[in-house]
Amino acid sequence: MPRQVDLEERRRVIAEAVCRLADESGLEGVTVRDVAERAGLSMGAVQRCFRTKEEMLVFALRHVGGRIERRLRERLGGSPAQSAASAVGYAAEELALLRAEHRSEARVWLAFLAQAAVSEALAEPLRAGYAVSEELFLALLAEAGADEGTRAVEVRTLLALVDGLTAHVLVGRLTEGQAAEVLHAHLERLWKG
């Protein structure tokens, strides 16, 4: 009797292989052949899961975005006694991927972000991910009592700051500690303003 293949699990294995390759050499280093080899699969098995390389990359992008979002929600849910203001800080820290254990994920995220500038197929899930983050931050800022008139601008500022800090840490312009200082200084001004 033929063995049943869990296609969703196989797709996740492929997505992880894409992420490892992107971490090592950016998205230009991701080929179907290399993904198959890294995932321990045949090229045919990869092609049965994804009709095109673009489809595979979009799935991998959603996979890494989902992983970050789950970790963020776990961190926020894990400290129920925290204030809404501290929850904003926790959420921003998680999205900035500043900690050393998230450096690989940060490189993968920025590789996708850079490619999305020239690929609408990758830009769409990124926009959707930013929209989810924006909704989360809007709710947290409202709960923290931030001024209603400036909340939307503050959320956009915070998301842009988070991405910028990620990039600055990755290229060695800022240390993890310096980036955290910038983020916390911005949040302090937000709560004082």
Tab-separated table of C-alpha atoms in Angstrom:
chain	number	residue	atom	x	y	z
A	1	MET	CA	0.000	0.000	0.000
A	2	PRO	CA	1.445	3.435	-0.941
A	3	ARG	CA	2.593	5.654	1.890
A	4	GLN	CA	0.405	8.708	2.594
A	5	VAL	CA	2.223	12.022	2.291
A	6	ASP	CA	1.259	14.901	4.583
A	7	LEU	CA	1.407	17.692	2.003
A	8	GLU	CA	1.118	20.499	4.537
A	9	GLU	CA	4.001	19.103	6.545
A	10	ARG	CA	6.035	18.691	3.352
A	11	ARG	CA	5.273	22.305	2.408
A	12	ARG	CA	6.499	23.443	5.850
A	13	VAL	CA	9.695	21.405	5.427
A	14	ILE	CA	10.229	23.061	2.057
A	15	ALA	CA	9.534	26.506	3.549
A	16	GLU	CA	12.140	25.882	6.239
A	17	ALA	CA	14.646	24.856	3.548
A	18	VAL	CA	13.881	28.078	1.648
A	19	CYS	CA	14.460	30.059	4.848
A	20	ARG	CA	17.795	28.361	5.581
A	21	LEU	CA	19.009	29.047	2.046
A	22	ALA	CA	17.772	32.656	2.154
A	23	ASP	CA	19.551	33.114	5.483
A	24	GLU	CA	22.810	31.905	3.961
A	25	SER	CA	22.770	33.763	0.637
A	26	GLY	CA	19.576	35.765	0.180
A	27	LEU	CA	16.735	34.848	-2.135
A	28	GLU	CA	19.070	34.797	-5.129
A	29	GLY	CA	20.558	31.674	-3.573
A	30	VAL	CA	17.205	29.877	-3.540
A	31	THR	CA	16.741	27.441	-6.421
A	32	VAL	CA	14.273	24.579	-6.609
A	33	ARG	CA	17.194	22.160	-6.906
A	34	ASP	CA	18.903	23.534	-3.774
A	35	VAL	CA	15.624	23.628	-1.844
A	36	ALA	CA	14.953	19.998	-2.733
A	37	GLU	CA	18.438	18.992	-1.638
A	38	ARG	CA	18.215	20.971	1.621
A	39	ALA	CA	14.752	19.560	2.381
A	40	GLY	CA	15.880	15.992	1.609
A	41	LEU	CA	13.343	15.677	-1.202
A	42	SER	CA	13.403	15.129	-4.921
A	43	MET	CA	12.847	18.065	-7.244
A	44	GLY	CA	9.644	16.363	-8.351
A	45	ALA	CA	8.363	16.266	-4.764
A	46	VAL	CA	8.998	20.004	-4.420
A	47	GLN	CA	7.323	20.695	-7.752
A	48	ARG	CA	4.275	18.655	-6.741
A	49	CYS	CA	3.888	20.945	-3.710
A	50	PHE	CA	4.527	24.199	-5.595
A	51	ARG	CA	3.913	24.764	-9.287
A	52	THR	CA	6.373	27.669	-9.481
A	53	LYS	CA	9.319	29.056	-7.559
A	54	GLU	CA	7.283	32.193	-6.881
A	55	GLU	CA	4.511	30.127	-5.284
A	56	MET	CA	7.121	28.415	-3.102
A	57	LEU	CA	8.615	31.774	-2.040
A	58	VAL	CA	5.202	33.229	-1.190
A	59	PHE	CA	4.429	30.194	0.963
A	60	ALA	CA	7.815	30.491	2.710
A	61	LEU	CA	7.237	34.200	3.348
A	62	ARG	CA	3.838	33.480	4.896
A	63	HIS	CA	5.421	30.682	6.910
A	64	VAL	CA	8.097	32.906	8.470
A	65	GLY	CA	5.574	35.730	9.010
A	66	GLY	CA	3.242	33.304	10.770
A	67	ARG	CA	6.068	32.097	12.987
A	68	ILE	CA	6.872	35.675	14.046
A	69	GLU	CA	3.202	36.472	14.633
A	70	ARG	CA	2.683	33.342	16.785
A	71	ARG	CA	5.734	34.186	18.885
A	72	LEU	CA	4.494	37.756	19.308
A	73	ARG	CA	1.033	36.655	20.414
A	74	GLU	CA	2.534	34.094	22.812
A	75	ARG	CA	4.731	36.768	24.366
A	76	LEU	CA	1.801	39.148	24.758
A	77	GLY	CA	-0.450	36.407	26.102
A	78	GLY	CA	2.218	35.080	28.444
A	79	SER	CA	2.206	38.187	30.625
A	80	PRO	CA	-1.448	38.962	31.353
A	81	ALA	CA	-0.604	41.413	34.163
A	82	GLN	CA	1.374	43.737	31.861
A	83	SER	CA	0.122	47.199	31.019
A	84	ALA	CA	-0.939	48.052	27.492
A	85	ALA	CA	2.039	50.416	27.255
A	86	SER	CA	4.498	47.644	28.114
A	87	ALA	CA	2.685	45.338	25.675
A	88	VAL	CA	3.402	47.863	22.896
A	89	GLY	CA	7.099	47.674	23.828
A	90	TYR	CA	7.093	43.870	23.882
A	91	ALA	CA	5.339	43.727	20.518
A	92	ALA	CA	7.771	46.200	18.957
A	93	GLU	CA	10.763	44.269	20.324
A	94	GLU	CA	9.441	41.004	18.887
A	95	LEU	CA	8.765	42.512	15.456
A	96	ALA	CA	12.185	44.186	15.341
A	97	LEU	CA	13.894	40.773	15.608
A	98	LEU	CA	16.758	42.415	17.501
A	99	ARG	CA	17.802	39.538	19.732
A	100	ALA	CA	20.691	37.342	18.619
A	101	GLU	CA	18.482	34.237	18.548
A	102	HIS	CA	16.325	35.947	15.898
A	103	ARG	CA	19.169	37.162	13.678
A	104	SER	CA	18.654	34.388	11.142
A	105	GLU	CA	14.940	35.138	10.960
A	106	ALA	CA	15.735	38.847	10.530
A	107	ARG	CA	18.025	38.117	7.572
A	108	VAL	CA	15.319	35.979	5.951
A	109	TRP	CA	12.645	38.617	6.592
A	110	LEU	CA	14.731	41.379	5.039
A	111	ALA	CA	15.628	39.182	2.052
A	112	PHE	CA	11.911	38.790	1.376
A	113	LEU	CA	11.297	42.490	1.988
A	114	ALA	CA	13.983	43.468	-0.527
A	115	GLN	CA	12.619	41.062	-3.154
A	116	ALA	CA	9.072	42.320	-2.530
A	117	ALA	CA	10.163	45.723	-3.849
A	118	VAL	CA	10.245	44.138	-7.322
A	119	SER	CA	7.748	41.276	-6.864
A	120	GLU	CA	4.060	42.002	-6.428
A	121	ALA	CA	3.503	38.354	-5.492
A	122	LEU	CA	5.738	38.856	-2.417
A	123	ALA	CA	4.590	42.423	-1.733
A	124	GLU	CA	0.962	41.359	-1.243
A	125	PRO	CA	1.539	39.015	1.740
A	126	LEU	CA	3.925	41.563	3.254
A	127	ARG	CA	1.238	44.259	3.067
A	128	ALA	CA	-1.222	41.836	4.644
A	129	GLY	CA	1.246	41.094	7.445
A	130	TYR	CA	1.830	44.783	8.073
A	131	ALA	CA	-1.948	45.306	8.211
A	132	VAL	CA	-2.232	42.642	10.940
A	133	SER	CA	0.596	44.287	12.897
A	134	GLU	CA	-1.010	47.687	12.424
A	135	GLU	CA	-4.330	46.447	13.818
A	136	LEU	CA	-2.561	44.936	16.826
A	137	PHE	CA	-0.650	48.141	17.566
A	138	LEU	CA	-3.747	50.301	17.067
A	139	ALA	CA	-5.629	48.209	19.626
A	140	LEU	CA	-2.722	48.295	22.092
A	141	LEU	CA	-2.267	52.054	21.719
A	142	ALA	CA	-6.002	52.621	22.221
A	143	GLU	CA	-5.925	50.443	25.328
A	144	ALA	CA	-2.893	52.374	26.600
A	145	GLY	CA	-4.744	55.650	26.175
A	146	ALA	CA	-2.746	57.075	23.279
A	147	ASP	CA	-4.341	60.078	21.608
A	148	GLU	CA	-6.888	58.924	19.043
A	149	GLY	CA	-5.881	61.588	16.537
A	150	THR	CA	-2.267	60.453	16.362
A	151	ARG	CA	-2.621	56.675	16.803
A	152	ALA	CA	-2.544	55.772	13.096
A	153	VAL	CA	0.557	57.904	12.460
A	154	GLU	CA	2.249	56.510	15.580
A	155	VAL	CA	1.599	52.946	14.443
A	156	ARG	CA	3.053	53.625	10.990
A	157	THR	CA	6.038	55.325	12.608
A	158	LEU	CA	6.559	52.397	14.949
A	159	LEU	CA	6.400	49.812	12.150
A	160	ALA	CA	8.866	51.812	10.035
A	161	LEU	CA	11.167	52.236	13.044
A	162	VAL	CA	11.065	48.504	13.779
A	163	ASP	CA	12.024	47.600	10.193
A	164	GLY	CA	14.756	50.231	10.162
A	165	LEU	CA	16.241	49.006	13.433
A	166	THR	CA	16.266	45.451	12.099
A	167	ALA	CA	18.232	46.572	9.047
A	168	HIS	CA	20.668	48.691	11.093
A	169	VAL	CA	21.456	45.793	13.422
A	170	LEU	CA	21.922	43.355	10.526
A	171	VAL	CA	24.440	45.540	8.731
A	172	GLY	CA	26.311	46.317	11.949
A	173	ARG	CA	25.364	49.989	12.081
A	174	LEU	CA	23.809	49.529	15.536
A	175	THR	CA	24.272	46.898	18.204
A	176	GLU	CA	21.275	45.060	19.600
A	177	GLY	CA	21.546	47.218	22.743
A	178	GLN	CA	21.738	50.485	20.813
A	179	ALA	CA	18.717	49.540	18.735
A	180	ALA	CA	16.772	48.669	21.896
A	181	GLU	CA	17.739	52.092	23.335
A	182	VAL	CA	16.384	53.854	20.221
A	183	LEU	CA	13.151	51.867	20.391
A	184	HIS	CA	12.631	52.508	24.100
A	185	ALA	CA	13.448	56.224	23.732
A	186	HIS	CA	10.796	56.470	21.017
A	187	LEU	CA	8.235	54.702	23.200
A	188	GLU	CA	9.020	56.955	26.165
A	189	ARG	CA	8.383	60.027	23.999
A	190	LEU	CA	5.149	58.451	22.819
A	191	TRP	CA	3.846	58.014	26.357
A	192	LYS	CA	5.000	61.477	27.454
A	193	GLY	CA	3.620	63.212	24.357
